Amino acid sequence: MNRVPLELAPLGLGCWAFGGGFWYDQERQDSIKTIHAAIRSGIRHFDTAQGYGKGTSEQITGQQLRRFSHTVPRDSFTLATKLFLPSKSDELESLVRRSLQRLCTPYIDILYIHWPDSSKPLAPYLNELDRIRKKGLFRMLGVSNFTEALLVQAIKTTEIAYCQMPVSLVWMKSLRTLGPLCNENQIKIVGYSPLALGLLSARYRTMDDFKIEDLRRKLFPFQQPYHHDYLLLLDRLIEVAKRYGTSAALVALHWARRQPVETILTGARTKEQLYSVLKSDELFIDNDSLSSIEDAADILEKQIPEEEDNLFFHRW
Ligand SMILES: NC(=O)c1ccc[n+]([C@@H]2O[C@H](COP(=O)([O-])OP(=O)(O)OC[C@H]3O[C@@H](n4cnc5c(N)ncnc54)[C@H](OP(=O)(O)O)[C@@H]3O)[C@@H](O)[C@H]2O)c1
């Protein structure tokens, strides 16, 4: 096990679910209460995207943060959003301005390119984003779901301050492949989906444990040849959780927070889930237990073909 930190990476609030869509049964009031609970609990990093409910998540997040502006001023938290590359690079500025409006803020702290796009040359977009950054519309540029080769290309063109990637026991690959490159180039890592979109709560053993509308049933751990090893990983998590008198979700989250990353984004979608994930602050799992879970995760990872470069098996 190649890990040192005894300190836990801080939690940021991932605001994907607040846009609905993929998270089809998300209630608006739950989103609002979760954001309030996060602010009141001291979370100071909020991560959204233009693509989360076509701007709905940005809007809810921005409006709720604005409600707290008297006690939590704008310069006391990090607000991150993401965009997809439009057809032409000169459309970027109007996209950024739309985010600013929805987020109720004069500037974004971290603006990410949400996904790479193999049909578009990267450099003109990066150059244009650099121009927009210099105008003060956002402070730092980040990339998300980039491969090693694309990150190398991006670094050669402009300053990349953040790299967002999945960091969970079902997807350790990005951290392994991109981590050293990020370290060498002082790029901060933000890890997403520490529970693998909820799978590592161990509540979903087969795809039939989801409602038919829930698109998580299509994720790779429910397919062959992965399913068997996914179940072994869940069993290992449950075993350690029992020993520590906690839940599989908290053990999985603890593992993610022990990785060398700047921030881990939790996807809590109710205030109850948020209060539960905050309990991971008080958990400390010994290295042997973490190693035994990681061994099970390694077995699952070995099944994943080399060409799959993201948790969603998405072709970009
Ligand atoms: N850059 C990207 O492409 C990308 C991709 C994915 C995510 N992200 C970012 O990362 C954030 C977090 O990702 P994520 O939503 O996948 O996070 P996650 O923490 O891995 O999963 C969140 C899900 O886990 C379940 N959950 C949450 N707290 C729980 C608890 N205490 N006990 C049991 N289950 C719990 C909930 O689902 P149920 O209760 O419905 O099971 C929740 O929707 C997103 O909001 C987004 O900001 C970015």
GROMACS .gro file of C-alpha atoms and ligand atoms in nm:
model
  364
    1MET     CA    1   0.000   0.000   0.000
    2ASN     CA    2   0.158   0.320  -0.122
    3ARG     CA    3   0.003   0.570   0.111
    4VAL     CA    4   0.129   0.800   0.380
    5PRO     CA    5  -0.114   1.067   0.488
    6LEU     CA    6  -0.257   1.026   0.830
    7GLU     CA    7  -0.454   1.339   0.768
    8LEU     CA    8  -0.780   1.314   0.583
    9ALA     CA    9  -0.837   1.511   0.265
   10PRO     CA   10  -1.111   1.771   0.321
   11LEU     CA   11  -1.456   1.717   0.179
   12GLY     CA   12  -1.613   1.932  -0.087
   13LEU     CA   13  -1.982   1.914  -0.176
   14GLY     CA   14  -2.052   1.765  -0.518
   15CYS     CA   15  -2.367   1.924  -0.657
   16TRP     CA   16  -2.436   1.689  -0.950
   17ALA     CA   17  -2.750   1.536  -0.799
   18PHE     CA   18  -2.905   1.880  -0.743
   19GLY     CA   19  -2.954   1.911  -1.120
   20GLY     CA   20  -3.183   1.606  -1.134
   21GLY     CA   21  -3.154   1.429  -1.471
   22PHE     CA   22  -2.934   1.125  -1.407
   23TRP     CA   23  -3.041   1.159  -1.040
   24TYR     CA   24  -3.403   1.144  -1.149
   25ASP     CA   25  -3.566   1.133  -0.804
   26GLN     CA   26  -3.381   1.423  -0.642
   27GLU     CA   27  -3.613   1.660  -0.452
   28ARG     CA   28  -3.535   2.032  -0.475
   29GLN     CA   29  -3.596   2.084  -0.102
   30ASP     CA   30  -3.346   1.807  -0.021
   31SER     CA   31  -3.087   1.976  -0.243
   32ILE     CA   32  -3.136   2.308  -0.069
   33LYS     CA   33  -3.123   2.154   0.279
   34THR     CA   34  -2.807   1.961   0.187
   35ILE     CA   35  -2.633   2.278   0.068
   36HIS     CA   36  -2.735   2.459   0.388
   37ALA     CA   37  -2.615   2.171   0.604
   38ALA     CA   38  -2.283   2.167   0.418
   39ILE     CA   39  -2.230   2.540   0.463
   40ARG     CA   40  -2.324   2.524   0.832
   41SER     CA   41  -2.090   2.227   0.882
   42GLY     CA   42  -1.796   2.422   0.744
   43ILE     CA   43  -1.767   2.275   0.393
   44ARG     CA   44  -1.609   2.542   0.175
   45HIS     CA   45  -1.568   2.377  -0.164
   46PHE     CA   46  -1.869   2.341  -0.398
   47ASP     CA   47  -1.848   2.159  -0.728
   48THR     CA   48  -2.107   2.189  -1.000
   49ALA     CA   49  -2.123   2.190  -1.383
   50GLN     CA   50  -2.319   2.341  -1.668
   51GLY     CA   51  -2.420   1.990  -1.762
   52TYR     CA   52  -2.581   1.907  -1.426
   53GLY     CA   53  -2.946   1.948  -1.515
   54LYS     CA   54  -2.868   2.201  -1.792
   55GLY     CA   55  -2.774   2.470  -1.541
   56THR     CA   56  -3.020   2.373  -1.265
   57SER     CA   57  -2.746   2.260  -1.029
   58GLU     CA   58  -2.543   2.577  -1.089
   59GLN     CA   59  -2.854   2.784  -1.019
   60ILE     CA   60  -2.955   2.611  -0.695
   61THR     CA   61  -2.598   2.607  -0.566
   62GLY     CA   62  -2.533   2.973  -0.654
   63GLN     CA   63  -2.862   3.094  -0.508
   64GLN     CA   64  -2.816   2.910  -0.180
   65LEU     CA   65  -2.457   3.027  -0.139
   66ARG     CA   66  -2.574   3.383  -0.200
   67ARG     CA   67  -2.826   3.346   0.084
   68PHE     CA   68  -2.532   3.293   0.320
   69SER     CA   69  -2.322   3.581   0.185
   70HIS     CA   70  -2.351   3.782   0.510
   71THR     CA   71  -2.183   3.503   0.712
   72VAL     CA   72  -1.991   3.320   0.439
   73PRO     CA   73  -1.844   3.586   0.210
   74ARG     CA   74  -1.759   3.503  -0.149
   75ASP     CA   75  -1.384   3.491  -0.090
   76SER     CA   76  -1.421   3.232   0.188
   77PHE     CA   77  -1.522   2.939  -0.033
   78THR     CA   78  -1.417   2.770  -0.355
   79LEU     CA   79  -1.679   2.757  -0.628
   80ALA     CA   80  -1.602   2.524  -0.916
   81THR     CA   81  -1.795   2.457  -1.232
   82LYS     CA   82  -1.734   2.277  -1.560
   83LEU     CA   83  -1.817   2.320  -1.926
   84PHE     CA   84  -1.812   2.107  -2.236
   85LEU     CA   85  -1.617   2.235  -2.534
   86PRO     CA   86  -1.857   2.418  -2.770
   87SER     CA   87  -1.834   2.387  -3.151
   88LYS     CA   88  -1.609   2.693  -3.172
   89SER     CA   89  -1.367   2.833  -2.916
   90ASP     CA   90  -1.507   3.186  -2.951
   91GLU     CA   91  -1.832   3.061  -2.792
   92LEU     CA   92  -1.654   2.995  -2.463
   93GLU     CA   93  -1.683   3.342  -2.314
   94SER     CA   94  -2.062   3.354  -2.343
   95LEU     CA   95  -2.080   3.007  -2.183
   96VAL     CA   96  -1.869   3.124  -1.890
   97ARG     CA   97  -2.084   3.435  -1.851
   98ARG     CA   98  -2.397   3.219  -1.838
   99SER     CA   99  -2.244   3.018  -1.553
  100LEU     CA  100  -2.157   3.338  -1.367
  101GLN     CA  101  -2.515   3.450  -1.391
  102ARG     CA  102  -2.657   3.120  -1.268
  103LEU     CA  103  -2.400   3.098  -0.990
  104CYS     CA  104  -2.474   3.457  -0.876
  105THR     CA  105  -2.106   3.541  -0.864
  106PRO     CA  106  -1.867   3.779  -1.041
  107TYR     CA  107  -1.602   3.506  -1.073
  108ILE     CA  108  -1.558   3.128  -1.067
  109ASP     CA  109  -1.269   2.987  -0.866
  110ILE     CA  110  -1.206   2.674  -1.073
  111LEU     CA  111  -1.336   2.633  -1.425
  112TYR     CA  112  -1.291   2.280  -1.558
  113ILE     CA  113  -1.316   2.136  -1.905
  114HIS     CA  114  -1.567   1.866  -1.807
  115TRP     CA  115  -1.467   1.599  -2.059
  116PRO     CA  116  -1.208   1.588  -2.334
  117ASP     CA  117  -1.343   1.575  -2.688
  118SER     CA  118  -1.157   1.376  -2.951
  119SER     CA  119  -1.329   1.569  -3.232
  120LYS     CA  120  -1.181   1.906  -3.129
  121PRO     CA  121  -0.822   2.032  -3.116
  122LEU     CA  122  -0.744   2.126  -2.757
  123ALA     CA  123  -0.498   2.416  -2.798
  124PRO     CA  124  -0.735   2.683  -2.942
  125TYR     CA  125  -0.979   2.619  -2.658
  126LEU     CA  126  -0.708   2.640  -2.394
  127ASN     CA  127  -0.573   2.963  -2.543
  128GLU     CA  128  -0.919   3.116  -2.544
  129LEU     CA  129  -0.982   3.004  -2.185
  130ASP     CA  130  -0.654   3.166  -2.086
  131ARG     CA  131  -0.772   3.493  -2.239
  132ILE     CA  132  -1.102   3.469  -2.048
  133ARG     CA  133  -0.918   3.390  -1.726
  134LYS     CA  134  -0.704   3.703  -1.768
  135LYS     CA  135  -1.026   3.905  -1.790
  136GLY     CA  136  -1.104   3.786  -1.436
  137LEU     CA  137  -1.410   3.573  -1.512
  138PHE     CA  138  -1.248   3.275  -1.345
  139ARG     CA  139  -0.935   3.230  -1.135
  140MET     CA  140  -0.794   2.888  -1.218
  141LEU     CA  141  -0.830   2.639  -1.501
  142GLY     CA  142  -0.886   2.271  -1.439
  143VAL     CA  143  -0.936   1.962  -1.649
  144SER     CA  144  -1.159   1.669  -1.572
  145ASN     CA  145  -1.158   1.313  -1.704
  146PHE     CA  146  -0.839   1.382  -1.900
  147THR     CA  147  -0.598   1.105  -1.987
  148GLU     CA  148  -0.227   1.129  -1.917
  149ALA     CA  149  -0.149   1.211  -2.282
  150LEU     CA  150  -0.409   1.489  -2.292
  151LEU     CA  151  -0.293   1.634  -1.963
  152VAL     CA  152   0.066   1.650  -2.099
  153GLN     CA  153  -0.067   1.830  -2.404
  154ALA     CA  154  -0.266   2.075  -2.191
  155ILE     CA  155   0.030   2.156  -1.963
  156LYS     CA  156   0.236   2.250  -2.267
  157THR     CA  157  -0.026   2.505  -2.373
  158THR     CA  158  -0.135   2.675  -2.053
  159GLU     CA  159  -0.133   2.659  -1.676
  160ILE     CA  160  -0.352   2.381  -1.541
  161ALA     CA  161  -0.414   2.425  -1.170
  162TYR     CA  162  -0.657   2.139  -1.100
  163CYS     CA  163  -0.722   1.791  -1.228
  164GLN     CA  164  -1.053   1.624  -1.137
  165MET     CA  165  -1.080   1.248  -1.156
  166PRO     CA  166  -1.266   0.957  -0.995
  167VAL     CA  167  -1.105   0.845  -0.670
  168SER     CA  168  -1.272   0.536  -0.531
  169LEU     CA  169  -1.208   0.170  -0.467
  170VAL     CA  170  -1.381   0.079  -0.793
  171TRP     CA  171  -1.171   0.328  -0.990
  172MET     CA  172  -0.816   0.370  -0.859
  173LYS     CA  173  -0.672   0.379  -1.209
  174SER     CA  174  -0.686   0.756  -1.271
  175LEU     CA  175  -0.504   0.835  -0.950
  176ARG     CA  176  -0.239   0.578  -1.035
  177THR     CA  177  -0.184   0.702  -1.391
  178LEU     CA  178  -0.231   1.077  -1.345
  179GLY     CA  179  -0.116   1.126  -0.986
  180PRO     CA  180   0.262   1.141  -1.054
  181LEU     CA  181   0.215   1.381  -1.346
  182CYS     CA  182  -0.002   1.608  -1.131
  183ASN     CA  183   0.255   1.605  -0.851
  184GLU     CA  184   0.544   1.690  -1.084
  185ASN     CA  185   0.349   1.984  -1.223
  186GLN     CA  186   0.198   2.113  -0.896
  187ILE     CA  187  -0.151   2.033  -1.020
  188LYS     CA  188  -0.401   1.983  -0.740
  189ILE     CA  189  -0.612   1.668  -0.753
  190VAL     CA  190  -0.984   1.677  -0.679
  191GLY     CA  191  -1.130   1.329  -0.641
  192TYR     CA  192  -1.490   1.256  -0.733
  193SER     CA  193  -1.736   0.973  -0.666
  194PRO     CA  194  -1.564   0.835  -0.355
  195LEU     CA  195  -1.858   0.594  -0.311
  196ALA     CA  196  -1.863   0.517  -0.685
  197LEU     CA  197  -2.199   0.697  -0.715
  198GLY     CA  198  -2.328   0.518  -0.406
  199LEU     CA  199  -2.225   0.163  -0.505
  200LEU     CA  200  -1.977   0.138  -0.220
  201SER     CA  201  -2.253   0.187   0.035
  202ALA     CA  202  -2.295  -0.188  -0.034
  203ARG     CA  203  -2.670  -0.141  -0.075
  204TYR     CA  204  -2.657  -0.230  -0.443
  205ARG     CA  205  -2.529  -0.582  -0.496
  206THR     CA  206  -2.697  -0.643  -0.830
  207MET     CA  207  -2.850  -0.412  -1.089
  208ASP     CA  208  -3.194  -0.528  -0.972
  209ASP     CA  209  -3.136  -0.348  -0.644
  210PHE     CA  210  -3.192  -0.024  -0.837
  211LYS     CA  211  -3.523   0.107  -0.963
  212ILE     CA  212  -3.557   0.057  -1.337
  213GLU     CA  213  -3.514   0.434  -1.401
  214ASP     CA  214  -3.186   0.446  -1.212
  215LEU     CA  215  -2.904   0.462  -1.466
  216ARG     CA  216  -2.649   0.342  -1.212
  217ARG     CA  217  -2.764  -0.012  -1.297
  218LYS     CA  218  -2.562   0.025  -1.620
  219LEU     CA  219  -2.230   0.088  -1.443
  220PHE     CA  220  -1.955  -0.162  -1.517
  221PRO     CA  221  -1.944  -0.338  -1.175
  222PHE     CA  222  -2.284  -0.495  -1.255
  223GLN     CA  223  -2.159  -0.640  -1.583
  224GLN     CA  224  -1.949  -0.947  -1.649
  225PRO     CA  225  -1.663  -1.012  -1.591
  226TYR     CA  226  -1.659  -0.754  -1.311
  227HIS     CA  227  -1.959  -0.846  -1.097
  228HIS     CA  228  -1.803  -1.128  -0.897
  229ASP     CA  229  -1.501  -0.919  -0.795
  230TYR     CA  230  -1.722  -0.621  -0.717
  231LEU     CA  231  -1.915  -0.837  -0.468
  232LEU     CA  232  -1.590  -0.949  -0.306
  233LEU     CA  233  -1.491  -0.586  -0.267
  234LEU     CA  234  -1.825  -0.505  -0.102
  235ASP     CA  235  -1.785  -0.801   0.133
  236ARG     CA  236  -1.439  -0.681   0.233
  237LEU     CA  237  -1.577  -0.333   0.304
  238ILE     CA  238  -1.859  -0.476   0.514
  239GLU     CA  239  -1.613  -0.691   0.711
  240VAL     CA  240  -1.395  -0.390   0.799
  241ALA     CA  241  -1.700  -0.173   0.865
  242LYS     CA  242  -1.828  -0.429   1.120
  243ARG     CA  243  -1.493  -0.432   1.295
  244TYR     CA  244  -1.504  -0.053   1.329
  245GLY     CA  245  -1.874  -0.033   1.409
  246THR     CA  246  -1.943   0.179   1.105
  247SER     CA  247  -2.086   0.147   0.753
  248ALA     CA  248  -1.928   0.029   0.427
  249ALA     CA  249  -1.993   0.377   0.287
  250LEU     CA  250  -1.785   0.542   0.557
  251VAL     CA  251  -1.501   0.294   0.516
  252ALA     CA  252  -1.496   0.358   0.140
  253LEU     CA  253  -1.506   0.732   0.196
  254HIS     CA  254  -1.229   0.706   0.454
  255TRP     CA  255  -1.013   0.520   0.199
  256ALA     CA  256  -1.068   0.798  -0.056
  257ARG     CA  257  -0.987   1.069   0.199
  258ARG     CA  258  -0.659   0.892   0.284
  259GLN     CA  259  -0.536   0.932  -0.075
  260PRO     CA  260  -0.290   1.209  -0.168
  261VAL     CA  261  -0.551   1.448  -0.304
  262GLU     CA  262  -0.644   1.809  -0.235
  263THR     CA  263  -1.018   1.751  -0.189
  264ILE     CA  264  -1.269   1.467  -0.209
  265LEU     CA  265  -1.613   1.554  -0.342
  266THR     CA  266  -1.897   1.385  -0.162
  267GLY     CA  267  -2.223   1.330  -0.347
  268ALA     CA  268  -2.450   1.345  -0.041
  269ARG     CA  269  -2.800   1.431  -0.166
  270THR     CA  270  -2.986   1.478   0.163
  271LYS     CA  271  -2.880   1.650   0.482
  272GLU     CA  272  -2.894   1.313   0.659
  273GLN     CA  273  -2.642   1.167   0.412
  274LEU     CA  274  -2.427   1.476   0.453
  275TYR     CA  275  -2.422   1.444   0.833
  276SER     CA  276  -2.341   1.077   0.792
  277VAL     CA  277  -2.043   1.136   0.558
  278LEU     CA  278  -1.911   1.400   0.798
  279LYS     CA  279  -1.873   1.123   1.055
  280SER     CA  280  -1.579   1.003   0.844
  281ASP     CA  281  -1.388   1.288   1.016
  282GLU     CA  282  -1.386   1.077   1.332
  283LEU     CA  283  -1.293   0.744   1.174
  284PHE     CA  284  -0.940   0.613   1.161
  285ILE     CA  285  -0.884   0.276   0.998
  286ASP     CA  286  -0.556   0.090   1.041
  287ASN     CA  287  -0.329   0.038   0.741
  288ASP     CA  288  -0.365  -0.343   0.739
  289SER     CA  289  -0.741  -0.316   0.704
  290LEU     CA  290  -0.706  -0.057   0.430
  291SER     CA  291  -0.456  -0.283   0.251
  292SER     CA  292  -0.694  -0.577   0.265
  293ILE     CA  293  -0.969  -0.369   0.104
  294GLU     CA  294  -0.726  -0.237  -0.154
  295ASP     CA  295  -0.622  -0.593  -0.241
  296ALA     CA  296  -0.986  -0.670  -0.328
  297ALA     CA  297  -1.006  -0.348  -0.528
  298ASP     CA  298  -0.689  -0.446  -0.718
  299ILE     CA  299  -0.847  -0.774  -0.824
  300LEU     CA  300  -1.144  -0.587  -0.967
  301GLU     CA  301  -0.918  -0.334  -1.138
  302LYS     CA  302  -0.715  -0.606  -1.309
  303GLN     CA  303  -1.030  -0.708  -1.499
  304ILE     CA  304  -1.070  -0.364  -1.655
  305PRO     CA  305  -0.925  -0.346  -2.006
  306GLU     CA  306  -0.636  -0.101  -2.049
  307GLU     CA  307  -0.826   0.103  -2.309
  308GLU     CA  308  -1.105   0.195  -2.065
  309ASP     CA  309  -0.994   0.531  -1.931
  310ASN     CA  310  -1.295   0.633  -1.723
  311LEU     CA  311  -1.537   0.500  -1.467
  312PHE     CA  312  -1.832   0.533  -1.705
  313PHE     CA  313  -1.660   0.352  -1.992
  314HIS     CA  314  -1.758   0.665  -2.182
  315ARG     CA  315  -1.621   0.715  -2.533
  316TRP     CA  316  -1.527   1.077  -2.576
  317LIG     N1  317  -1.596   1.547  -1.335
  317LIG     C1  318  -1.684   1.453  -1.354
  317LIG     O1  319  -1.705   1.401  -1.465
  317LIG     C2  320  -1.761   1.403  -1.236
  317LIG     C3  321  -1.825   1.277  -1.241
  317LIG     C4  322  -1.893   1.235  -1.128
  317LIG     C5  323  -1.900   1.315  -1.016
  317LIG     N2  324  -1.840   1.437  -1.015
  317LIG     C6  325  -1.848   1.528  -0.898
  317LIG     O2  326  -1.829   1.456  -0.779
  317LIG     C7  327  -1.944   1.470  -0.696
  317LIG     C8  328  -1.964   1.345  -0.615
  317LIG     O3  329  -1.986   1.236  -0.702
  317LIG     P1  330  -2.093   1.125  -0.669
  317LIG     O4  331  -2.228   1.185  -0.659
  317LIG     O5  332  -2.071   1.013  -0.762
  317LIG     O6  333  -2.045   1.089  -0.519
  317LIG     P2  334  -2.046   0.959  -0.429
  317LIG     O7  335  -2.023   1.013  -0.292
  317LIG     O8  336  -1.957   0.857  -0.483
  317LIG     O9  337  -2.194   0.901  -0.443
  317LIG     C9  338  -2.303   0.974  -0.404
  317LIG    C10  339  -2.422   0.881  -0.382
  317LIG    O10  340  -2.394   0.793  -0.275
  317LIG    C11  341  -2.510   0.775  -0.194
  317LIG     N3  342  -2.472   0.825  -0.061
  317LIG    C12  343  -2.431   0.948  -0.026
  317LIG     N4  344  -2.402   0.955   0.105
  317LIG    C13  345  -2.426   0.832   0.155
  317LIG    C14  346  -2.416   0.777   0.284
  317LIG     N5  347  -2.377   0.850   0.388
  317LIG     N6  348  -2.445   0.647   0.300
  317LIG    C15  349  -2.487   0.572   0.195
  317LIG     N7  350  -2.500   0.620   0.069
  317LIG    C16  351  -2.469   0.749   0.050
  317LIG    C17  352  -2.620   0.859  -0.258
  317LIG    O11  353  -2.694   0.778  -0.349
  317LIG     P3  354  -2.822   0.691  -0.309
  317LIG    O12  355  -2.863   0.730  -0.172
  317LIG    O13  356  -2.922   0.724  -0.414
  317LIG    O14  357  -2.773   0.552  -0.321
  317LIG    C18  358  -2.544   0.960  -0.340
  317LIG    O15  359  -2.615   1.004  -0.451
  317LIG    C19  360  -2.059   1.504  -0.793
  317LIG    O16  361  -2.166   1.566  -0.728
  317LIG    C20  362  -1.986   1.595  -0.888
  317LIG    O17  363  -1.972   1.724  -0.830
  317LIG    C21  364  -1.769   1.480  -1.122
   0.00000   0.00000   0.00000
